Amino acid sequence: METTEHAQIAYDAFAPIYDDFNAQNDYESWFGALLPRLERDGLRTGKLLDVACGTGRAFAPMLRRGWEITACDISPAMIAKAKEKHAGEAITYDVADMARLPVYGEFQLVWALNDPVNYLVGDGDLQSALEAMGANLAPEGLLVFDCNTLMMFRASFEPETGLERDPRWRWEGRGESGGVYEADVSGEGVATHTHKERHYTVPEVQRTMLNAGLEPVAALGQRETEGGVLLADAWDEGRDHKIIHVARRS
């Protein structure tokens, strides 16, 4: 198992600008599409464990829906931002590596959203993370996480890629080596740093789920269009932005 320290270094550096850099991410729209599907798979309101919670943007809509939140992240700086934004809310926080996650309790929903699983670049890291997240599931609970597709890696990590969502900052692809893609973030108010991600195919993820004692429930293609967020049972690595994986304990 390789170290995941690279993710902590990246997000400690990213924290000061993270919310502004990702301002276009509309979690309410994401959940408007995803939650009804999860409810058909048996999801019931209760306790949520948000793994790799970042600054807390993903769990904010769940607070409004009455969920009890426990949130963890490998980056102390990201946790500090989440606490600052949600001061006064009854949220439990921890600094934790998703590949070495403690057991916090039993949760109706455990999730890791916006591609944190792709930061597990070492052999065996994915299974360790899935085992750890699965150990936090209630018997009827669901595990949900997303992985970037090949289309996203090619659009965001190739050497000629330079994304300027805001003129203050730049995301610049460095390409792929040994199955790991890299990109640098630089600009105003942020120390230049590198993001390292690994592409996982759907069959690879589902085999790892089974080895981790989990039952695959669904693999959904997700893409964002002018009309909103679309989910498809027939996922496509060349069309979709993400694959959303859903699992439960075997």
mmCIF file of N, CA and C in Angstrom, residues 121-250:
data_model
loop_
_atom_site.group_PDB
_atom_site.id
_atom_site.type_symbol
_atom_site.label_atom_id
_atom_site.label_comp_id
_atom_site.label_asym_id
_atom_site.label_seq_id
_atom_site.Cartn_x
_atom_site.Cartn_y
_atom_site.Cartn_z
ATOM 1 N N VAL A 121 -4.038 5.854 -5.067
ATOM 2 C CA VAL A 121 -3.232 5.462 -6.220
ATOM 3 C C VAL A 121 -2.442 4.185 -5.997
ATOM 4 N N GLY A 122 -2.300 3.739 -4.766
ATOM 5 C CA GLY A 122 -1.503 2.553 -4.480
ATOM 6 C C GLY A 122 -2.291 1.270 -4.628
ATOM 7 N N ASP A 123 -1.607 0.195 -5.022
ATOM 8 C CA ASP A 123 -2.236 -1.120 -5.089
ATOM 9 C C ASP A 123 -2.715 -1.506 -3.686
ATOM 10 N N GLY A 124 -3.959 -1.930 -3.602
ATOM 11 C CA GLY A 124 -4.529 -2.326 -2.314
ATOM 12 C C GLY A 124 -5.225 -1.210 -1.578
ATOM 13 N N ASP A 125 -4.969 0.050 -1.955
ATOM 14 C CA ASP A 125 -5.605 1.167 -1.248
ATOM 15 C C ASP A 125 -7.117 1.173 -1.425
ATOM 16 N N LEU A 126 -7.580 0.871 -2.642
ATOM 17 C CA LEU A 126 -9.025 0.888 -2.886
ATOM 18 C C LEU A 126 -9.725 -0.150 -2.027
ATOM 19 N N GLN A 127 -9.191 -1.368 -1.969
ATOM 20 C CA GLN A 127 -9.836 -2.389 -1.146
ATOM 21 C C GLN A 127 -9.820 -2.001 0.324
ATOM 22 N N SER A 128 -8.712 -1.448 0.795
ATOM 23 C CA SER A 128 -8.650 -1.021 2.198
ATOM 24 C C SER A 128 -9.714 0.023 2.504
ATOM 25 N N ALA A 129 -9.889 0.981 1.583
ATOM 26 C CA ALA A 129 -10.887 2.027 1.793
ATOM 27 C C ALA A 129 -12.297 1.461 1.768
ATOM 28 N N LEU A 130 -12.572 0.562 0.819
ATOM 29 C CA LEU A 130 -13.911 -0.018 0.745
ATOM 30 C C LEU A 130 -14.214 -0.870 1.967
ATOM 31 N N GLU A 131 -13.234 -1.628 2.447
ATOM 32 C CA GLU A 131 -13.441 -2.402 3.670
ATOM 33 C C GLU A 131 -13.747 -1.485 4.845
ATOM 34 N N ALA A 132 -12.994 -0.384 4.945
ATOM 35 C CA ALA A 132 -13.177 0.533 6.065
ATOM 36 C C ALA A 132 -14.519 1.245 5.996
ATOM 37 N N MET A 133 -14.911 1.694 4.800
ATOM 38 C CA MET A 133 -16.216 2.344 4.670
ATOM 39 C C MET A 133 -17.339 1.349 4.905
ATOM 40 N N GLY A 134 -17.177 0.120 4.393
ATOM 41 C CA GLY A 134 -18.193 -0.906 4.611
ATOM 42 C C GLY A 134 -18.381 -1.247 6.075
ATOM 43 N N ALA A 135 -17.301 -1.176 6.845
ATOM 44 C CA ALA A 135 -17.383 -1.475 8.283
ATOM 45 C C ALA A 135 -18.216 -0.441 9.027
ATOM 46 N N ASN A 136 -18.459 0.715 8.420
ATOM 47 C CA ASN A 136 -19.279 1.764 9.033
ATOM 48 C C ASN A 136 -20.739 1.726 8.597
ATOM 49 N N LEU A 137 -21.109 0.775 7.751
ATOM 50 C CA LEU A 137 -22.487 0.691 7.276
ATOM 51 C C LEU A 137 -23.390 -0.014 8.275
ATOM 52 N N ALA A 138 -24.583 0.536 8.457
ATOM 53 C CA ALA A 138 -25.639 -0.200 9.137
ATOM 54 C C ALA A 138 -26.030 -1.387 8.261
ATOM 55 N N PRO A 139 -26.676 -2.419 8.835
ATOM 56 C CA PRO A 139 -27.015 -3.597 8.031
ATOM 57 C C PRO A 139 -27.773 -3.264 6.753
ATOM 58 N N GLU A 140 -28.638 -2.252 6.791
ATOM 59 C CA GLU A 140 -29.428 -1.869 5.615
ATOM 60 C C GLU A 140 -28.824 -0.688 4.871
ATOM 61 N N GLY A 141 -27.625 -0.248 5.282
ATOM 62 C CA GLY A 141 -27.054 0.977 4.756
ATOM 63 C C GLY A 141 -26.508 0.844 3.344
ATOM 64 N N LEU A 142 -26.271 1.990 2.711
ATOM 65 C CA LEU A 142 -25.722 2.049 1.366
ATOM 66 C C LEU A 142 -24.408 2.822 1.373
ATOM 67 N N LEU A 143 -23.450 2.320 0.588
ATOM 68 C CA LEU A 143 -22.193 3.009 0.323
ATOM 69 C C LEU A 143 -22.270 3.601 -1.073
ATOM 70 N N VAL A 144 -21.924 4.880 -1.197
ATOM 71 C CA VAL A 144 -21.991 5.584 -2.482
ATOM 72 C C VAL A 144 -20.689 6.345 -2.683
ATOM 73 N N PHE A 145 -20.075 6.167 -3.841
ATOM 74 C CA PHE A 145 -18.890 6.960 -4.181
ATOM 75 C C PHE A 145 -18.811 7.079 -5.693
ATOM 76 N N ASP A 146 -18.063 8.077 -6.169
ATOM 77 C CA ASP A 146 -17.938 8.273 -7.611
ATOM 78 C C ASP A 146 -16.479 8.199 -8.034
ATOM 79 N N CYS A 147 -16.275 7.794 -9.279
ATOM 80 C CA CYS A 147 -14.950 7.748 -9.892
ATOM 81 C C CYS A 147 -14.976 8.544 -11.187
ATOM 82 N N ASN A 148 -13.901 9.254 -11.466
ATOM 83 C CA ASN A 148 -13.793 9.952 -12.740
ATOM 84 C C ASN A 148 -13.681 8.958 -13.896
ATOM 85 N N THR A 149 -14.284 9.314 -15.013
ATOM 86 C CA THR A 149 -14.219 8.477 -16.207
ATOM 87 C C THR A 149 -12.970 8.793 -17.018
ATOM 88 N N LEU A 150 -12.697 7.929 -18.013
ATOM 89 C CA LEU A 150 -11.588 8.203 -18.925
ATOM 90 C C LEU A 150 -11.780 9.534 -19.638
ATOM 91 N N MET A 151 -13.025 9.855 -19.969
ATOM 92 C CA MET A 151 -13.287 11.134 -20.614
ATOM 93 C C MET A 151 -12.820 12.292 -19.738
ATOM 94 N N MET A 152 -13.089 12.217 -18.438
ATOM 95 C CA MET A 152 -12.675 13.279 -17.526
ATOM 96 C C MET A 152 -11.160 13.346 -17.399
ATOM 97 N N PHE A 153 -10.514 12.181 -17.323
ATOM 98 C CA PHE A 153 -9.058 12.191 -17.220
ATOM 99 C C PHE A 153 -8.430 12.791 -18.473
ATOM 100 N N ARG A 154 -8.954 12.430 -19.627
ATOM 101 C CA ARG A 154 -8.396 12.961 -20.870
ATOM 102 C C ARG A 154 -8.650 14.461 -20.996
ATOM 103 N N ALA A 155 -9.777 14.910 -20.476
ATOM 104 C CA ALA A 155 -10.114 16.331 -20.572
ATOM 105 C C ALA A 155 -9.382 17.187 -19.551
ATOM 106 N N SER A 156 -8.954 16.584 -18.432
ATOM 107 C CA SER A 156 -8.426 17.379 -17.325
ATOM 108 C C SER A 156 -6.969 17.107 -16.966
ATOM 109 N N PHE A 157 -6.409 15.980 -17.435
ATOM 110 C CA PHE A 157 -5.071 15.606 -16.988
ATOM 111 C C PHE A 157 -4.053 15.456 -18.109
ATOM 112 N N GLU A 158 -4.468 15.578 -19.363
ATOM 113 C CA GLU A 158 -3.501 15.497 -20.448
ATOM 114 C C GLU A 158 -2.594 16.727 -20.427
ATOM 115 N N PRO A 159 -1.333 16.590 -20.923
ATOM 116 C CA PRO A 159 -0.377 17.701 -20.804
ATOM 117 C C PRO A 159 -0.837 19.009 -21.437
ATOM 118 N N GLU A 160 -1.641 18.915 -22.490
ATOM 119 C CA GLU A 160 -2.080 20.154 -23.134
ATOM 120 C C GLU A 160 -3.283 20.773 -22.445
ATOM 121 N N THR A 161 -3.763 20.119 -21.383
ATOM 122 C CA THR A 161 -4.954 20.612 -20.694
ATOM 123 C C THR A 161 -4.605 21.766 -19.765
ATOM 124 N N GLY A 162 -5.314 22.854 -19.912
ATOM 125 C CA GLY A 162 -5.177 23.984 -18.993
ATOM 126 C C GLY A 162 -6.552 24.562 -18.734
ATOM 127 N N LEU A 163 -7.095 24.316 -17.561
ATOM 128 C CA LEU A 163 -8.436 24.779 -17.227
ATOM 129 C C LEU A 163 -8.342 26.086 -16.451
ATOM 130 N N GLU A 164 -9.020 27.103 -16.934
ATOM 131 C CA GLU A 164 -9.051 28.384 -16.241
ATOM 132 C C GLU A 164 -10.506 28.761 -15.968
ATOM 133 N N ARG A 165 -11.067 28.155 -14.914
ATOM 134 C CA ARG A 165 -12.449 28.466 -14.535
ATOM 135 C C ARG A 165 -12.549 29.907 -14.055
ATOM 136 N N ASP A 166 -11.453 30.411 -13.537
ATOM 137 C CA ASP A 166 -11.368 31.760 -12.995
ATOM 138 C C ASP A 166 -9.975 32.260 -13.357
ATOM 139 N N PRO A 167 -9.831 33.501 -13.832
ATOM 140 C CA PRO A 167 -8.508 33.977 -14.242
ATOM 141 C C PRO A 167 -7.472 33.996 -13.121
ATOM 142 N N ARG A 168 -7.933 33.852 -11.878
ATOM 143 C CA ARG A 168 -6.981 33.857 -10.758
ATOM 144 C C ARG A 168 -6.200 32.558 -10.635
ATOM 145 N N TRP A 169 -6.741 31.453 -11.169
ATOM 146 C CA TRP A 169 -6.140 30.145 -10.928
ATOM 147 C C TRP A 169 -6.072 29.319 -12.207
ATOM 148 N N ARG A 170 -5.173 28.333 -12.183
ATOM 149 C CA ARG A 170 -5.013 27.458 -13.329
ATOM 150 C C ARG A 170 -4.832 26.010 -12.876
ATOM 151 N N TRP A 171 -5.552 25.118 -13.516
ATOM 152 C CA TRP A 171 -5.382 23.665 -13.374
ATOM 153 C C TRP A 171 -4.710 23.193 -14.653
ATOM 154 N N GLU A 172 -3.504 22.624 -14.542
ATOM 155 C CA GLU A 172 -2.724 22.262 -15.721
ATOM 156 C C GLU A 172 -2.343 20.787 -15.680
ATOM 157 N N GLY A 173 -2.843 20.022 -16.671
ATOM 158 C CA GLY A 173 -2.550 18.603 -16.739
ATOM 159 C C GLY A 173 -1.089 18.317 -17.010
ATOM 160 N N ARG A 174 -0.596 17.228 -16.375
ATOM 161 C CA ARG A 174 0.789 16.788 -16.586
ATOM 162 C C ARG A 174 0.855 15.422 -17.251
ATOM 163 N N GLY A 175 -0.310 14.797 -17.486
ATOM 164 C CA GLY A 175 -0.328 13.515 -18.164
ATOM 165 C C GLY A 175 -0.362 12.334 -17.216
ATOM 166 N N GLU A 176 -0.109 11.148 -17.782
ATOM 167 C CA GLU A 176 -0.241 9.880 -17.059
ATOM 168 C C GLU A 176 1.075 9.120 -17.077
ATOM 169 N N SER A 177 1.399 8.491 -15.967
ATOM 170 C CA SER A 177 2.582 7.645 -15.865
ATOM 171 C C SER A 177 2.301 6.521 -14.889
ATOM 172 N N GLY A 178 2.470 5.285 -15.351
ATOM 173 C CA GLY A 178 2.236 4.139 -14.481
ATOM 174 C C GLY A 178 0.812 4.037 -13.981
ATOM 175 N N GLY A 179 -0.137 4.521 -14.784
ATOM 176 C CA GLY A 179 -1.545 4.456 -14.404
ATOM 177 C C GLY A 179 -2.015 5.584 -13.520
ATOM 178 N N VAL A 180 -1.122 6.515 -13.177
ATOM 179 C CA VAL A 180 -1.474 7.641 -12.312
ATOM 180 C C VAL A 180 -1.421 8.928 -13.130
ATOM 181 N N TYR A 181 -2.486 9.691 -13.076
ATOM 182 C CA TYR A 181 -2.587 10.973 -13.769
ATOM 183 C C TYR A 181 -2.237 12.090 -12.795
ATOM 184 N N GLU A 182 -1.599 13.156 -13.323
ATOM 185 C CA GLU A 182 -1.214 14.269 -12.473
ATOM 186 C C GLU A 182 -1.631 15.599 -13.098
ATOM 187 N N ALA A 183 -1.912 16.568 -12.231
ATOM 188 C CA ALA A 183 -2.206 17.934 -12.664
ATOM 189 C C ALA A 183 -1.764 18.889 -11.566
ATOM 190 N N ASP A 184 -1.328 20.072 -11.979
ATOM 191 C CA ASP A 184 -0.894 21.101 -11.036
ATOM 192 C C ASP A 184 -1.949 22.193 -10.912
ATOM 193 N N VAL A 185 -2.107 22.714 -9.696
ATOM 194 C CA VAL A 185 -2.949 23.880 -9.445
ATOM 195 C C VAL A 185 -2.044 25.013 -8.986
ATOM 196 N N SER A 186 -2.226 26.181 -9.580
ATOM 197 C CA SER A 186 -1.418 27.341 -9.216
ATOM 198 C C SER A 186 -2.271 28.597 -9.329
ATOM 199 N N GLY A 187 -1.780 29.680 -8.764
ATOM 200 C CA GLY A 187 -2.484 30.944 -8.903
ATOM 201 C C GLY A 187 -2.499 31.762 -7.637
ATOM 202 N N GLU A 188 -3.402 32.715 -7.624
ATOM 203 C CA GLU A 188 -3.492 33.696 -6.543
ATOM 204 C C GLU A 188 -3.930 33.043 -5.233
ATOM 205 N N GLY A 189 -3.156 33.236 -4.180
ATOM 206 C CA GLY A 189 -3.545 32.789 -2.851
ATOM 207 C C GLY A 189 -3.439 31.303 -2.618
ATOM 208 N N VAL A 190 -2.735 30.569 -3.502
ATOM 209 C CA VAL A 190 -2.609 29.128 -3.327
ATOM 210 C C VAL A 190 -1.184 28.717 -3.660
ATOM 211 N N ALA A 191 -0.600 27.870 -2.820
ATOM 212 C CA ALA A 191 0.711 27.319 -3.120
ATOM 213 C C ALA A 191 0.567 26.313 -4.263
ATOM 214 N N THR A 192 1.433 26.399 -5.253
ATOM 215 C CA THR A 192 1.380 25.459 -6.372
ATOM 216 C C THR A 192 1.541 24.037 -5.845
ATOM 217 N N HIS A 193 0.649 23.153 -6.271
ATOM 218 C CA HIS A 193 0.662 21.788 -5.765
ATOM 219 C C HIS A 193 0.153 20.830 -6.821
ATOM 220 N N THR A 194 0.359 19.546 -6.602
ATOM 221 C CA THR A 194 0.057 18.508 -7.587
ATOM 222 C C THR A 194 -1.036 17.579 -7.086
ATOM 223 N N HIS A 195 -1.991 17.289 -7.971
ATOM 224 C CA HIS A 195 -3.030 16.292 -7.706
ATOM 225 C C HIS A 195 -2.694 15.015 -8.472
ATOM 226 N N LYS A 196 -2.737 13.887 -7.774
ATOM 227 C CA LYS A 196 -2.451 12.586 -8.371
ATOM 228 C C LYS A 196 -3.683 11.696 -8.250
ATOM 229 N N GLU A 197 -4.152 11.172 -9.381
ATOM 230 C CA GLU A 197 -5.350 10.332 -9.384
ATOM 231 C C GLU A 197 -5.136 9.096 -10.263
ATOM 232 N N ARG A 198 -5.815 8.037 -9.898
ATOM 233 C CA ARG A 198 -5.754 6.761 -10.632
ATOM 234 C C ARG A 198 -7.120 6.446 -11.221
ATOM 235 N N HIS A 199 -7.138 6.018 -12.455
ATOM 236 C CA HIS A 199 -8.399 5.616 -13.083
ATOM 237 C C HIS A 199 -8.739 4.186 -12.674
ATOM 238 N N TYR A 200 -9.988 3.985 -12.247
ATOM 239 C CA TYR A 200 -10.494 2.657 -11.909
ATOM 240 C C TYR A 200 -11.648 2.319 -12.840
ATOM 241 N N THR A 201 -11.570 1.175 -13.516
ATOM 242 C CA THR A 201 -12.665 0.734 -14.369
ATOM 243 C C THR A 201 -13.799 0.193 -13.516
ATOM 244 N N VAL A 202 -14.993 0.143 -14.098
ATOM 245 C CA VAL A 202 -16.149 -0.392 -13.367
ATOM 246 C C VAL A 202 -15.915 -1.846 -12.963
ATOM 247 N N PRO A 203 -15.454 -2.738 -13.868
ATOM 248 C CA PRO A 203 -15.205 -4.121 -13.432
ATOM 249 C C PRO A 203 -14.177 -4.210 -12.301
ATOM 250 N N GLU A 204 -13.142 -3.382 -12.364
ATOM 251 C CA GLU A 204 -12.134 -3.384 -11.306
ATOM 252 C C GLU A 204 -12.744 -2.968 -9.975
ATOM 253 N N VAL A 205 -13.555 -1.924 -9.982
ATOM 254 C CA VAL A 205 -14.197 -1.476 -8.749
ATOM 255 C C VAL A 205 -15.130 -2.556 -8.199
ATOM 256 N N GLN A 206 -15.903 -3.163 -9.055
ATOM 257 C CA GLN A 206 -16.873 -4.153 -8.578
ATOM 258 C C GLN A 206 -16.189 -5.416 -8.065
ATOM 259 N N ARG A 207 -15.080 -5.835 -8.685
ATOM 260 C CA ARG A 207 -14.314 -6.967 -8.147
ATOM 261 C C ARG A 207 -13.765 -6.625 -6.767
ATOM 262 N N THR A 208 -13.297 -5.397 -6.622
ATOM 263 C CA THR A 208 -12.738 -4.982 -5.340
ATOM 264 C C THR A 208 -13.835 -4.902 -4.283
ATOM 265 N N MET A 209 -15.023 -4.443 -4.672
ATOM 266 C CA MET A 209 -16.155 -4.453 -3.743
ATOM 267 C C MET A 209 -16.391 -5.856 -3.180
ATOM 268 N N LEU A 210 -16.445 -6.835 -4.075
ATOM 269 C CA LEU A 210 -16.705 -8.210 -3.640
ATOM 270 C C LEU A 210 -15.612 -8.704 -2.699
ATOM 271 N N ASN A 211 -14.356 -8.386 -3.009
ATOM 272 C CA ASN A 211 -13.247 -8.778 -2.145
ATOM 273 C C ASN A 211 -13.307 -8.085 -0.795
ATOM 274 N N ALA A 212 -13.963 -6.919 -0.760
ATOM 275 C CA ALA A 212 -14.086 -6.147 0.483
ATOM 276 C C ALA A 212 -15.352 -6.505 1.261
ATOM 277 N N GLY A 213 -16.089 -7.507 0.816
ATOM 278 C CA GLY A 213 -17.294 -7.921 1.521
ATOM 279 C C GLY A 213 -18.510 -7.080 1.213
ATOM 280 N N LEU A 214 -18.515 -6.469 0.027
ATOM 281 C CA LEU A 214 -19.627 -5.622 -0.380
ATOM 282 C C LEU A 214 -20.310 -6.197 -1.609
ATOM 283 N N GLU A 215 -21.595 -5.904 -1.729
ATOM 284 C CA GLU A 215 -22.391 -6.327 -2.883
ATOM 285 C C GLU A 215 -22.636 -5.118 -3.789
ATOM 286 N N PRO A 216 -22.162 -5.144 -5.038
ATOM 287 C CA PRO A 216 -22.470 -4.041 -5.946
ATOM 288 C C PRO A 216 -23.973 -3.947 -6.200
ATOM 289 N N VAL A 217 -24.515 -2.744 -6.063
ATOM 290 C CA VAL A 217 -25.936 -2.500 -6.303
ATOM 291 C C VAL A 217 -26.155 -1.834 -7.656
ATOM 292 N N ALA A 218 -25.300 -0.851 -7.978
ATOM 293 C CA ALA A 218 -25.470 -0.113 -9.234
ATOM 294 C C ALA A 218 -24.168 0.580 -9.607
ATOM 295 N N ALA A 219 -23.995 0.806 -10.910
ATOM 296 C CA ALA A 219 -22.951 1.676 -11.447
ATOM 297 C C ALA A 219 -23.657 2.607 -12.422
ATOM 298 N N LEU A 220 -23.744 3.876 -12.070
ATOM 299 C CA LEU A 220 -24.543 4.840 -12.810
ATOM 300 C C LEU A 220 -23.644 5.855 -13.501
ATOM 301 N N GLY A 221 -23.903 6.114 -14.752
ATOM 302 C CA GLY A 221 -23.201 7.188 -15.440
ATOM 303 C C GLY A 221 -23.793 8.533 -15.057
ATOM 304 N N GLN A 222 -22.937 9.492 -14.748
ATOM 305 C CA GLN A 222 -23.393 10.843 -14.399
ATOM 306 C C GLN A 222 -22.738 11.854 -15.329
ATOM 307 N N ARG A 223 -23.546 12.724 -15.894
ATOM 308 C CA ARG A 223 -22.988 13.831 -16.668
ATOM 309 C C ARG A 223 -23.835 15.072 -16.427
ATOM 310 N N GLU A 224 -23.192 16.208 -16.570
ATOM 311 C CA GLU A 224 -23.868 17.486 -16.373
ATOM 312 C C GLU A 224 -24.084 18.145 -17.730
ATOM 313 N N THR A 225 -25.313 18.554 -17.977
ATOM 314 C CA THR A 225 -25.680 19.203 -19.228
ATOM 315 C C THR A 225 -26.322 20.550 -18.910
ATOM 316 N N GLU A 226 -26.625 21.316 -19.942
ATOM 317 C CA GLU A 226 -27.311 22.587 -19.722
ATOM 318 C C GLU A 226 -28.667 22.386 -19.072
ATOM 319 N N GLY A 227 -29.248 21.204 -19.281
ATOM 320 C CA GLY A 227 -30.546 20.914 -18.696
ATOM 321 C C GLY A 227 -30.485 20.369 -17.288
ATOM 322 N N GLY A 228 -29.271 20.121 -16.767
ATOM 323 C CA GLY A 228 -29.140 19.606 -15.419
ATOM 324 C C GLY A 228 -28.291 18.352 -15.369
ATOM 325 N N VAL A 229 -28.355 17.671 -14.238
ATOM 326 C CA VAL A 229 -27.580 16.449 -14.012
ATOM 327 C C VAL A 229 -28.368 15.253 -14.521
ATOM 328 N N LEU A 230 -27.709 14.423 -15.312
ATOM 329 C CA LEU A 230 -28.335 13.227 -15.861
ATOM 330 C C LEU A 230 -27.662 11.984 -15.302
ATOM 331 N N LEU A 231 -28.465 11.013 -14.899
ATOM 332 C CA LEU A 231 -27.979 9.708 -14.464
ATOM 333 C C LEU A 231 -28.446 8.653 -15.452
ATOM 334 N N ALA A 232 -27.569 7.696 -15.721
ATOM 335 C CA ALA A 232 -27.909 6.649 -16.678
ATOM 336 C C ALA A 232 -27.465 5.300 -16.138
ATOM 337 N N ASP A 233 -28.350 4.303 -16.224
ATOM 338 C CA ASP A 233 -27.966 2.946 -15.832
ATOM 339 C C ASP A 233 -26.916 2.382 -16.777
ATOM 340 N N ALA A 234 -26.948 2.781 -18.024
ATOM 341 C CA ALA A 234 -25.967 2.357 -19.013
ATOM 342 C C ALA A 234 -24.835 3.383 -19.037
ATOM 343 N N TRP A 235 -23.860 3.213 -18.171
ATOM 344 C CA TRP A 235 -22.738 4.148 -18.069
ATOM 345 C C TRP A 235 -21.852 4.040 -19.306
ATOM 346 N N ASP A 236 -21.123 5.115 -19.573
ATOM 347 C CA ASP A 236 -20.261 5.173 -20.751
ATOM 348 C C ASP A 236 -19.017 5.984 -20.386
ATOM 349 N N GLU A 237 -17.839 5.352 -20.389
ATOM 350 C CA GLU A 237 -16.585 6.007 -20.018
ATOM 351 C C GLU A 237 -16.228 7.164 -20.958
ATOM 352 N N GLY A 238 -16.734 7.110 -22.186
ATOM 353 C CA GLY A 238 -16.421 8.157 -23.146
ATOM 354 C C GLY A 238 -17.431 9.283 -23.186
ATOM 355 N N ARG A 239 -18.551 9.129 -22.476
ATOM 356 C CA ARG A 239 -19.610 10.143 -22.491
ATOM 357 C C ARG A 239 -19.806 10.793 -21.125
ATOM 358 N N ASP A 240 -19.788 9.995 -20.078
ATOM 359 C CA ASP A 240 -20.119 10.475 -18.741
ATOM 360 C C ASP A 240 -18.914 11.127 -18.078
ATOM 361 N N HIS A 241 -19.200 12.020 -17.136
ATOM 362 C CA HIS A 241 -18.145 12.664 -16.371
ATOM 363 C C HIS A 241 -17.690 11.785 -15.210
ATOM 364 N N LYS A 242 -18.645 11.088 -14.621
ATOM 365 C CA LYS A 242 -18.353 10.240 -13.466
ATOM 366 C C LYS A 242 -19.157 8.943 -13.546
ATOM 367 N N ILE A 243 -18.649 7.924 -12.861
ATOM 368 C CA ILE A 243 -19.425 6.709 -12.591
ATOM 369 C C ILE A 243 -19.726 6.702 -11.101
ATOM 370 N N ILE A 244 -21.003 6.666 -10.746
ATOM 371 C CA ILE A 244 -21.417 6.597 -9.358
ATOM 372 C C ILE A 244 -21.654 5.132 -8.991
ATOM 373 N N HIS A 245 -20.910 4.671 -7.997
ATOM 374 C CA HIS A 245 -21.038 3.286 -7.548
ATOM 375 C C HIS A 245 -21.875 3.236 -6.277
ATOM 376 N N VAL A 246 -22.764 2.261 -6.217
ATOM 377 C CA VAL A 246 -23.608 2.034 -5.049
ATOM 378 C C VAL A 246 -23.399 0.591 -4.597
ATOM 379 N N ALA A 247 -23.230 0.396 -3.291
ATOM 380 C CA ALA A 247 -22.992 -0.955 -2.762
ATOM 381 C C ALA A 247 -23.650 -1.075 -1.401
ATOM 382 N N ARG A 248 -23.804 -2.320 -0.967
ATOM 383 C CA ARG A 248 -24.241 -2.604 0.405
ATOM 384 C C ARG A 248 -23.413 -3.759 0.938
ATOM 385 N N ARG A 249 -23.512 -3.975 2.224
ATOM 386 C CA ARG A 249 -22.791 -5.106 2.824
ATOM 387 C C ARG A 249 -23.326 -6.414 2.296
ATOM 388 N N SER A 250 -22.428 -7.372 2.013
ATOM 389 C CA SER A 250 -22.858 -8.687 1.517
ATOM 390 C C SER A 250 -23.626 -9.419 2.596
#
